[in-house]
Coordinates of C-alpha atoms in Angstrom, one line a residue:
X1 CA -61.9 84.5 29.9
X2 CA -61.7 80.8 29.7
X3 CA -64.4 80.1 27.1
X4 CA -63.1 83.1 25.1
X5 CA -59.4 81.5 25.4
X6 CA -60.8 78.1 24.3
X7 CA -63.0 79.5 21.1
X8 CA -59.3 81.5 19.9
X9 CA -57.6 77.8 20.4
X10 CA -60.2 76.2 18.2
X11 CA -60.1 79.2 15.7
X12 CA -56.2 78.6 15.4
X13 CA -57.0 74.6 15.2
X14 CA -59.6 75.4 12.1
X15 CA -57.0 77.4 10.7
X16 CA -54.0 75.0 10.7
X17 CA -56.2 72.3 9.3
X18 CA -57.2 74.6 6.6
X19 CA -53.3 75.2 5.9
X20 CA -52.4 71.9 5.6
X21 CA -55.5 70.6 3.3
X22 CA -54.1 73.2 0.8
X23 CA -50.6 72.0 1.5
X24 CA -51.4 68.7 0.1
X25 CA -54.0 69.8 -2.6
X26 CA -51.2 72.0 -3.6
X27 CA -48.4 69.0 -3.4
X28 CA -50.8 66.3 -5.4
X29 CA -51.5 69.0 -8.0
X30 CA -47.3 69.5 -8.2
X31 CA -47.0 65.6 -8.4
X32 CA -49.4 65.6 -11.1
X33 CA -48.0 68.6 -13.4
X34 CA -44.5 66.8 -12.8
X35 CA -45.6 63.3 -14.1
X36 CA -47.2 65.3 -16.8
X37 CA -44.2 67.3 -17.6
X38 CA -42.0 64.0 -17.2
X39 CA -44.2 62.4 -19.7
X40 CA -44.2 65.0 -22.1
X41 CA -40.5 65.5 -21.5
X42 CA -39.9 61.6 -21.7
X43 CA -38.0 61.1 -18.4
X44 CA -40.7 58.6 -17.1
X45 CA -39.9 55.1 -16.4
X46 CA -42.2 53.4 -19.3
X47 CA -42.1 49.7 -17.5
X48 CA -43.9 51.7 -14.5
X49 CA -46.0 53.2 -17.1
X50 CA -47.1 50.0 -18.9
X51 CA -47.5 48.0 -15.2
X52 CA -50.0 50.9 -14.2
X53 CA -51.8 50.4 -17.4
X54 CA -52.1 46.7 -17.0
X55 CA -50.5 45.2 -20.5
X56 CA -47.4 43.5 -18.6
X57 CA -50.4 41.9 -16.3
X58 CA -52.6 41.3 -19.4
X59 CA -49.5 39.9 -21.3
X60 CA -48.4 37.2 -18.3
X61 CA -51.8 35.9 -17.4
X62 CA -52.1 35.1 -21.4
X63 CA -48.8 33.2 -21.3
X64 CA -50.1 31.1 -18.3
X65 CA -53.2 30.2 -20.1
X66 CA -51.1 29.1 -23.3
X67 CA -48.6 26.9 -21.5
X68 CA -51.6 25.4 -19.1
X69 CA -53.7 24.6 -22.7
X70 CA -50.6 22.9 -24.4
X71 CA -50.0 20.8 -21.1
X72 CA -53.8 20.2 -20.8
X73 CA -53.6 18.7 -24.5
X74 CA -50.4 16.9 -23.6
X75 CA -52.1 15.1 -20.8
X76 CA -55.3 14.7 -22.7
X77 CA -53.2 12.8 -25.4
X78 CA -51.4 10.4 -23.1
X79 CA -54.6 9.8 -21.1
X80 CA -56.6 9.0 -24.5
X81 CA -53.4 6.8 -25.4
X82 CA -54.0 4.6 -22.3
X83 CA -58.0 4.6 -21.8
X84 CA -60.1 1.6 -22.1
X85 CA -62.7 3.2 -23.6
X86 CA -62.4 2.6 -27.2
X87 CA -63.4 6.1 -28.8
X88 CA -60.8 7.7 -26.7
X89 CA -57.8 5.7 -27.4
X90 CA -59.2 5.6 -31.4
X91 CA -58.0 9.3 -31.4
X92 CA -54.7 8.3 -30.1
X93 CA -51.9 7.0 -32.4
X94 CA -50.0 5.0 -30.3
X95 CA -47.0 5.9 -33.4
X96 CA -47.0 9.6 -32.7
X97 CA -43.8 11.3 -32.5
X98 CA -45.3 13.3 -29.3
X99 CA -45.6 10.2 -27.7
X100 CA -42.0 8.5 -28.7
X101 CA -40.4 11.9 -27.7
X102 CA -42.0 11.8 -24.0
X103 CA -41.2 8.1 -23.9
X104 CA -38.0 8.9 -24.4
X105 CA -37.9 11.3 -21.6
X106 CA -39.6 9.0 -19.6
X107 CA -42.6 11.3 -19.4
X108 CA -45.3 9.0 -20.3
X109 CA -47.4 6.8 -17.8
X110 CA -46.2 3.6 -17.0
X111 CA -48.3 0.5 -18.2
X112 CA -50.5 -0.7 -15.8
X113 CA -50.0 -4.5 -15.2
X114 CA -53.7 -5.1 -15.2
X115 CA -56.7 -2.9 -16.5
X116 CA -60.3 -3.4 -17.4
X117 CA -61.1 -5.4 -20.6
X118 CA -63.9 -3.6 -22.6
X119 CA -66.1 -7.4 -22.9
X120 CA -69.7 -7.4 -23.0
X121 CA -71.7 -8.2 -19.6
X122 CA -73.4 -11.3 -21.0
X123 CA -72.2 -14.3 -22.9
X124 CA -75.9 -15.1 -23.7
X125 CA -76.0 -11.7 -25.8
X126 CA -72.9 -12.6 -28.2
X127 CA -73.9 -13.4 -31.7
X128 CA -71.9 -15.4 -33.3
X129 CA -70.8 -14.1 -37.1
X130 CA -70.4 -16.5 -40.4
X131 CA -67.0 -17.9 -41.2
X132 CA -64.7 -15.4 -42.7
X133 CA -64.3 -15.8 -46.1
X134 CA -60.8 -16.9 -47.5
X135 CA -58.9 -15.0 -50.2
X136 CA -55.3 -15.3 -50.5
X137 CA -54.6 -18.1 -50.0
X138 CA -57.8 -20.3 -50.8
X139 CA -56.6 -23.6 -50.7
X140 CA -53.9 -24.7 -48.2
X141 CA -52.2 -28.0 -48.2
X142 CA -49.4 -29.6 -46.1
X143 CA -46.0 -31.6 -46.7
X144 CA -46.2 -35.0 -45.1
X145 CA -43.9 -36.9 -46.6
X146 CA -40.4 -35.9 -45.2
X147 CA -37.5 -35.9 -48.0
X148 CA -34.0 -35.3 -47.2
X149 CA -32.0 -32.1 -48.5
X150 CA -29.7 -32.8 -50.8
X151 CA -26.5 -33.1 -48.9
X152 CA -27.7 -34.2 -45.5
X153 CA -26.9 -37.5 -44.2
X154 CA -29.7 -40.3 -44.0
X155 CA -31.8 -40.0 -40.9
X156 CA -35.2 -40.6 -39.9
X157 CA -37.9 -38.8 -40.9
X158 CA -38.6 -35.3 -39.0
X159 CA -41.1 -34.3 -37.4
X160 CA -40.9 -30.9 -39.2
X161 CA -39.8 -32.2 -41.9
X162 CA -36.1 -31.2 -43.6
X163 CA -37.1 -28.3 -44.9
X164 CA -34.6 -26.4 -48.2
X165 CA -33.2 -22.8 -47.5
X166 CA -35.6 -22.9 -51.4
X167 CA -38.5 -24.6 -50.0
X168 CA -38.2 -22.0 -46.8
X169 CA -38.3 -19.1 -49.1
X170 CA -40.8 -20.4 -51.4
X171 CA -43.3 -20.6 -48.7
X172 CA -43.4 -17.1 -48.5
X173 CA -44.7 -16.4 -51.9
X174 CA -48.5 -16.3 -51.5
X175 CA -50.8 -18.3 -54.3
X176 CA -54.0 -19.0 -54.4
X177 CA -53.1 -22.6 -53.9
X178 CA -50.0 -23.2 -51.2
X179 CA -48.7 -26.6 -50.2
X180 CA -46.2 -26.2 -47.3
X181 CA -44.1 -27.6 -44.7
X182 CA -46.4 -27.6 -41.2
X183 CA -45.2 -30.4 -38.9
X184 CA -47.1 -34.0 -38.6
X185 CA -44.6 -35.5 -41.2
X186 CA -45.0 -39.2 -41.1
X187 CA -43.0 -41.3 -38.8
X188 CA -41.9 -37.9 -37.4
X189 CA -43.5 -38.7 -34.1
X190 CA -46.4 -36.3 -32.2
X191 CA -49.1 -39.2 -32.6
X192 CA -52.6 -38.9 -30.9
X193 CA -54.8 -42.0 -29.6
X194 CA -57.8 -43.0 -31.4
X195 CA -60.2 -42.1 -29.3
X196 CA -58.7 -38.6 -28.8
X197 CA -58.5 -38.2 -32.7
X198 CA -62.6 -39.3 -32.2
X199 CA -63.2 -36.6 -29.6
X200 CA -61.8 -34.0 -31.1
X201 CA -63.7 -33.9 -34.4
X202 CA -66.5 -32.7 -33.0
X203 CA -64.8 -29.9 -31.6
X204 CA -65.7 -26.4 -33.6
X205 CA -65.0 -23.9 -30.9
X206 CA -61.5 -24.8 -28.5
X207 CA -60.2 -23.9 -25.4
X208 CA -56.5 -25.1 -25.5
X209 CA -53.5 -25.8 -23.4
X210 CA -50.5 -27.6 -22.7
X211 CA -48.2 -29.8 -20.2
X212 CA -44.7 -31.1 -21.0
X213 CA -42.4 -33.1 -18.8
X214 CA -44.7 -32.6 -15.9
X215 CA -43.6 -28.5 -16.0
X216 CA -47.0 -27.3 -14.5
X217 CA -50.2 -28.6 -13.0
X218 CA -54.0 -28.4 -14.8
X219 CA -55.7 -24.9 -13.5
X220 CA -59.1 -25.2 -13.6
X221 CA -61.1 -22.4 -15.4
X222 CA -63.6 -19.6 -13.7
X223 CA -66.1 -17.6 -14.9
X224 CA -67.2 -19.8 -17.7
X225 CA -71.3 -19.4 -18.8
X226 CA -73.1 -22.3 -19.2
X227 CA -73.3 -21.6 -22.9
X228 CA -69.4 -21.7 -23.3
X229 CA -69.1 -24.7 -21.3
X230 CA -71.7 -26.5 -24.0
X231 CA -70.0 -24.6 -27.1
X232 CA -66.2 -25.4 -26.5
X233 CA -63.8 -28.0 -26.0
X234 CA -61.1 -27.6 -23.3
X235 CA -58.6 -29.9 -24.5
X236 CA -55.2 -30.1 -22.5
X237 CA -52.4 -31.7 -24.6
X238 CA -49.9 -33.9 -22.5
X239 CA -47.0 -35.6 -22.8
X240 CA -46.6 -39.2 -21.1
X241 CA -44.4 -37.9 -18.1
X242 CA -47.0 -35.4 -17.7
X243 CA -49.9 -37.5 -17.5
X244 CA -48.6 -39.7 -14.8
X245 CA -47.8 -36.8 -12.6
X246 CA -51.4 -35.8 -13.0
X247 CA -52.5 -39.0 -12.3
X248 CA -50.4 -38.8 -8.9
X249 CA -51.0 -35.4 -8.2
X250 CA -54.8 -34.6 -9.2
X251 CA -57.9 -36.3 -9.1
X252 CA -58.5 -37.8 -13.1
X253 CA -61.6 -39.6 -14.4
X254 CA -62.0 -41.8 -17.1
X255 CA -65.3 -41.3 -19.1
X256 CA -67.3 -44.8 -20.8
X257 CA -65.5 -44.2 -23.9
X258 CA -61.8 -43.9 -22.2
X259 CA -61.5 -40.3 -22.3
X260 CA -59.2 -38.8 -19.3
X261 CA -60.6 -36.0 -17.9
X262 CA -59.3 -33.2 -15.1
X263 CA -62.2 -30.9 -14.3
X264 CA -63.4 -29.1 -17.3
X265 CA -60.6 -30.4 -19.2
X266 CA -60.1 -33.0 -21.7
X267 CA -56.6 -34.7 -21.8
X268 CA -55.2 -35.7 -25.0
X269 CA -52.1 -37.5 -24.7
X270 CA -49.3 -36.9 -27.8
X271 CA -47.0 -39.9 -27.8
X272 CA -43.5 -40.6 -29.2
X273 CA -42.9 -37.0 -29.0
X274 CA -40.9 -35.5 -31.9
X275 CA -38.3 -33.5 -30.2
X276 CA -35.7 -33.7 -27.6
X277 CA -36.5 -30.3 -26.0
X278 CA -39.8 -30.1 -23.6
X279 CA -39.9 -26.4 -24.4
X280 CA -40.3 -26.9 -28.4
X281 CA -42.3 -30.1 -27.7
X282 CA -44.6 -27.1 -26.2
X283 CA -44.8 -25.5 -29.6
X284 CA -46.9 -28.0 -31.5
X285 CA -50.1 -27.4 -30.1
X286 CA -49.6 -23.9 -29.0
X287 CA -48.7 -23.1 -32.8
X288 CA -49.6 -25.9 -34.9
X289 CA -53.8 -26.0 -32.9
X290 CA -55.2 -26.2 -36.3
X291 CA -53.4 -29.5 -37.1
X292 CA -54.2 -31.1 -34.0
X293 CA -58.1 -29.9 -34.1
X294 CA -58.4 -29.5 -38.0
X295 CA -62.4 -29.4 -37.4
X296 CA -62.2 -26.2 -34.9
X297 CA -63.0 -23.1 -36.3
X298 CA -61.9 -20.9 -33.4
X299 CA -59.4 -21.6 -31.0
X300 CA -58.1 -20.0 -27.7
X301 CA -54.5 -21.0 -26.5
X302 CA -53.5 -20.3 -23.0
X303 CA -50.3 -21.7 -21.3
X304 CA -50.4 -24.8 -18.7
X305 CA -49.4 -22.4 -15.8
X306 CA -52.5 -20.2 -16.8
X307 CA -55.8 -19.9 -15.0
X308 CA -58.8 -18.5 -17.2
X309 CA -60.8 -16.4 -15.4
X310 CA -62.7 -14.9 -18.8
X311 CA -65.7 -16.6 -20.8
X312 CA -64.3 -17.8 -23.7
X313 CA -66.8 -16.5 -25.7
X314 CA -66.7 -13.0 -24.5
X315 CA -62.8 -13.3 -25.6
X316 CA -63.8 -14.4 -29.1
X317 CA -66.5 -11.0 -29.2
X318 CA -63.7 -8.5 -27.7
X319 CA -60.7 -9.7 -29.8
X320 CA -62.3 -11.5 -33.1
X321 CA -65.5 -10.2 -34.2
X322 CA -65.9 -6.8 -32.7
X323 CA -63.4 -5.6 -34.9
X324 CA -63.7 -8.4 -37.9
X325 CA -59.8 -9.8 -37.0
X326 CA -58.8 -13.5 -37.5
X327 CA -56.1 -13.7 -35.1
X328 CA -54.9 -11.4 -31.9
X329 CA -52.5 -11.5 -29.7
X330 CA -51.0 -9.3 -26.9
X331 CA -47.9 -7.0 -27.0
X332 CA -44.8 -8.0 -24.9
X333 CA -45.0 -6.3 -22.0
X334 CA -41.0 -4.9 -22.0
X335 CA -39.7 -5.3 -25.8
X336 CA -40.9 -4.1 -29.3
X337 CA -37.7 -5.1 -30.9
X338 CA -36.7 -9.0 -31.9
X339 CA -33.3 -7.9 -31.1
X340 CA -33.9 -6.0 -27.8
X341 CA -36.3 -10.1 -27.1
X342 CA -32.8 -11.7 -28.1
X343 CA -30.9 -9.7 -25.6
X344 CA -32.9 -10.7 -22.8
X345 CA -33.1 -14.1 -23.5
X346 CA -29.4 -14.3 -23.7
X347 CA -29.1 -12.6 -20.4
X348 CA -31.8 -14.6 -18.8
X349 CA -30.1 -18.0 -20.0
X350 CA -33.2 -19.3 -22.0
X351 CA -31.2 -20.5 -24.5
X352 CA -27.5 -21.0 -25.9
X353 CA -26.1 -17.4 -26.5
X354 CA -24.3 -18.0 -29.8
X355 CA -27.4 -19.8 -31.5
X356 CA -29.5 -17.1 -30.4
X357 CA -27.3 -14.4 -32.2
X358 CA -27.0 -16.7 -35.0
X359 CA -30.8 -16.5 -35.3
X360 CA -30.8 -12.9 -34.9
X361 CA -27.6 -12.7 -37.9
X362 CA -30.1 -14.6 -40.4
X363 CA -33.1 -12.7 -39.9
X364 CA -31.4 -9.1 -39.7
X365 CA -29.6 -10.3 -43.5
X366 CA -32.9 -11.0 -44.3
X367 CA -33.9 -7.5 -44.0
X368 CA -35.6 -7.7 -40.8
X369 CA -35.2 -4.0 -39.1
X370 CA -35.6 -3.2 -35.6
X371 CA -38.9 -2.1 -34.2
X372 CA -39.8 1.7 -34.7
X373 CA -42.5 4.0 -35.1
X374 CA -42.7 3.6 -38.3
X375 CA -43.7 -0.1 -38.7
X376 CA -47.5 -0.7 -38.9
X377 CA -47.6 -3.0 -35.9
X378 CA -47.3 -1.7 -32.2
X379 CA -44.5 -3.7 -31.6
X380 CA -42.5 -7.1 -33.2
X381 CA -42.5 -9.3 -29.8
X382 CA -45.8 -11.0 -28.7
X383 CA -46.9 -12.1 -25.4
X384 CA -47.5 -15.5 -26.8
X385 CA -48.8 -17.4 -24.1
X386 CA -52.6 -16.3 -25.0
X387 CA -53.4 -16.7 -29.0
X388 CA -56.7 -16.0 -30.3
X389 CA -57.2 -17.4 -33.9
X390 CA -59.9 -18.1 -36.1
X391 CA -59.0 -20.8 -38.3
X392 CA -58.8 -19.3 -41.8
X393 CA -56.4 -20.1 -44.6
X394 CA -54.5 -16.8 -43.9
X395 CA -54.6 -18.0 -40.3
X396 CA -53.4 -21.2 -40.6
X397 CA -50.8 -20.5 -43.5
X398 CA -49.3 -17.9 -40.6
X399 CA -49.2 -20.5 -37.8
X400 CA -47.3 -23.1 -40.4
X401 CA -44.6 -20.3 -41.4
X402 CA -44.5 -19.3 -37.8
X403 CA -44.0 -23.1 -36.5
X404 CA -41.0 -23.7 -39.3
X405 CA -39.2 -20.9 -37.8
X406 CA -39.3 -22.1 -34.7
X407 CA -38.1 -25.4 -35.7
X408 CA -35.4 -24.5 -38.4
X409 CA -33.9 -22.4 -35.7
X410 CA -34.4 -21.7 -31.7
X411 CA -37.6 -22.6 -29.9
X412 CA -37.9 -18.7 -28.8
X413 CA -41.0 -18.3 -30.6
X414 CA -41.1 -14.2 -29.5
X415 CA -38.4 -14.2 -32.1
X416 CA -39.7 -15.9 -35.2
X417 CA -43.0 -14.1 -34.7
X418 CA -42.4 -10.9 -35.7
X419 CA -40.2 -12.1 -38.8
X420 CA -43.7 -13.8 -40.4
X421 CA -45.4 -11.0 -39.4
X422 CA -42.2 -8.8 -41.9
X423 CA -42.2 -11.5 -44.8
X424 CA -46.0 -11.5 -45.3
X425 CA -46.3 -8.1 -44.8
X426 CA -49.8 -6.1 -45.8
X427 CA -51.5 -9.5 -46.7
X428 CA -51.5 -10.5 -42.7
X429 CA -53.5 -8.0 -40.8
X430 CA -53.7 -9.3 -37.2
X431 CA -54.9 -7.6 -33.7
X432 CA -52.4 -6.4 -31.2
X433 CA -53.6 -5.8 -27.7
X434 CA -52.4 -3.9 -24.8
X435 CA -50.9 -6.3 -22.4
X436 CA -52.6 -4.9 -19.5
X437 CA -55.5 -6.4 -21.0
X438 CA -54.2 -9.7 -21.3
X439 CA -53.1 -10.0 -17.7
X440 CA -56.6 -9.5 -17.0
X441 CA -57.5 -12.5 -18.8
X442 CA -55.9 -14.8 -16.7
X443 CA -54.3 -15.7 -13.0
X444 CA -50.8 -17.0 -13.1
X445 CA -49.6 -20.1 -11.6
X446 CA -46.2 -21.3 -10.7
X447 CA -44.6 -24.1 -12.7
X448 CA -44.2 -27.1 -10.8
X449 CA -40.2 -27.1 -10.8
X450 CA -37.5 -25.3 -12.5
X451 CA -37.2 -26.2 -16.2
X452 CA -33.4 -26.1 -17.0
X453 CA -31.6 -27.4 -20.2
X454 CA -27.6 -28.0 -20.6
X455 CA -28.1 -26.1 -24.1
X456 CA -29.5 -22.9 -22.2
X457 CA -26.4 -22.1 -20.2
X458 CA -23.9 -22.6 -23.6
X459 CA -21.9 -19.6 -24.0
X460 CA -19.7 -20.5 -27.3
X461 CA -20.0 -22.7 -30.1
X462 CA -17.0 -24.4 -28.9
X463 CA -18.8 -26.1 -26.5
X464 CA -21.1 -27.8 -28.7
X465 CA -17.7 -29.9 -30.6
X466 CA -15.9 -32.9 -29.1
X467 CA -17.8 -34.6 -26.7
X468 CA -20.4 -32.4 -26.0
X469 CA -22.4 -33.2 -29.2
X470 CA -25.4 -34.6 -26.8
X471 CA -26.0 -30.6 -26.8
X472 CA -27.2 -30.6 -30.1
X473 CA -30.6 -31.0 -30.8
X474 CA -30.9 -34.0 -33.1
X475 CA -34.5 -33.2 -34.2
X476 CA -34.8 -29.8 -35.2
X477 CA -32.9 -26.6 -35.2
X478 CA -30.8 -27.4 -38.1
X479 CA -31.2 -24.1 -39.6
X480 CA -28.5 -23.3 -37.2
X481 CA -26.1 -26.2 -38.4
X482 CA -27.0 -26.3 -42.0
X483 CA -24.7 -24.1 -44.5
X484 CA -26.3 -20.6 -44.8
X485 CA -26.8 -19.2 -48.6
X486 CA -25.7 -15.7 -47.6
X487 CA -22.5 -14.1 -45.8
X488 CA -23.4 -13.5 -42.4
X489 CA -19.4 -13.2 -41.2
X490 CA -20.1 -9.8 -42.2
X491 CA -23.1 -9.2 -40.4
X492 CA -23.0 -7.0 -37.3
X493 CA -26.3 -6.9 -35.3
X494 CA -28.2 -3.5 -34.3
X495 CA -27.4 -2.4 -30.9
X496 CA -30.0 -2.8 -28.1
X497 CA -30.6 -0.6 -25.3
X498 CA -32.2 -2.1 -22.4
X499 CA -35.5 -0.9 -22.1
X500 CA -36.5 -2.1 -19.0
X501 CA -34.7 -3.5 -15.8
X502 CA -37.2 -6.5 -15.9
X503 CA -36.7 -7.3 -19.3

């Protein structure tokens, strides 16, 4: 009986399972029929069907891939613009609209303080090229007799000469043969000793520096090859105050000819300084290197507070010979417009504020526009502590015209550089290299003391009147006081947006 009842229970169980399977298959069949009916009648939700078919997923994935490709292209663009690899950096236009827009949004990477310089490994492998031929001007000579401008009071000859507004304008008109003011007018000061004149005549390759008013101590270059030590003259231009400071604080040696040496530096002393202001005196060896050392074919200028850490032969190969340039300078780290730089000079009290404004008004009146990406240069403002030059007639002319602006107006040479580039136009070609490379050429040392001049704190032109006539420089800056042949009263300087908290 028990066996029979178990068999009946098992049969009922199998029968129930069959019914359930039949119900499920009937249900699925009805669901499919309903779906077909709904599709045919248009009652099904379209998006669910599309999603099930995978179309939305495909579109979504394609959109993500497209956005990623755009981001990748932008990132590659930014990276190539800041790459030290010459091929990649050549692909990038620094003035591209993409970079300008991204920079305004604060999305471009901040420039590095230092970066690798693409120099050769061995100075002995450097091949020195032939001299670059002179084109325009073919012949360049200098005005050495100072003549007073009509209407000026009689005075002693000036180092930079009494250049008239007409002479200044004429000096920017390029001709095959030119004669211009370029410092060193007779009786204006800046004399070298005879033993120094004799020594520099043999110098074809020069590393030059300068210290005035005991403001710095000589820094010995490092990583200098044996070949460069034989090829280059390392010339440190000093005044009497600095010479006394060096004698008291460093180990100075005197050779059998009477020449003074501090390590690798041969000291060149300037007597009867041409200017009242030490900063302005420092522009003489810096800008007029070709006048002090007339036999030099190439020169590298570094400020006195710098310790050169790259072989000078490798510097010439990298910045001049590789790209067939004759003049190279770094771009400023913070500013591209001279009006930005002028504003920073006023804020940091580096020269009389009203005179900086007057200087800038003259340039703006004469057509010097604020820097923009449409200009051919990376910047209108250089980092002028390092200058690399081949002494061609065009490079020498540029240096003369640059010095004349510094002599005529304020001693802030960063303001005048871009103006002279603007006036010479396409005729003057130069290489402006990244600021991070500039910072990799040297180690910066502190000044021996803080330099300050009373004129730097002047806030109003009224402060120059009355008993304060001593504030006014007597041997330079005359263009700030002579009647200007134009209406400057209506000139309004362009607005300046501070581009960097450090600038």
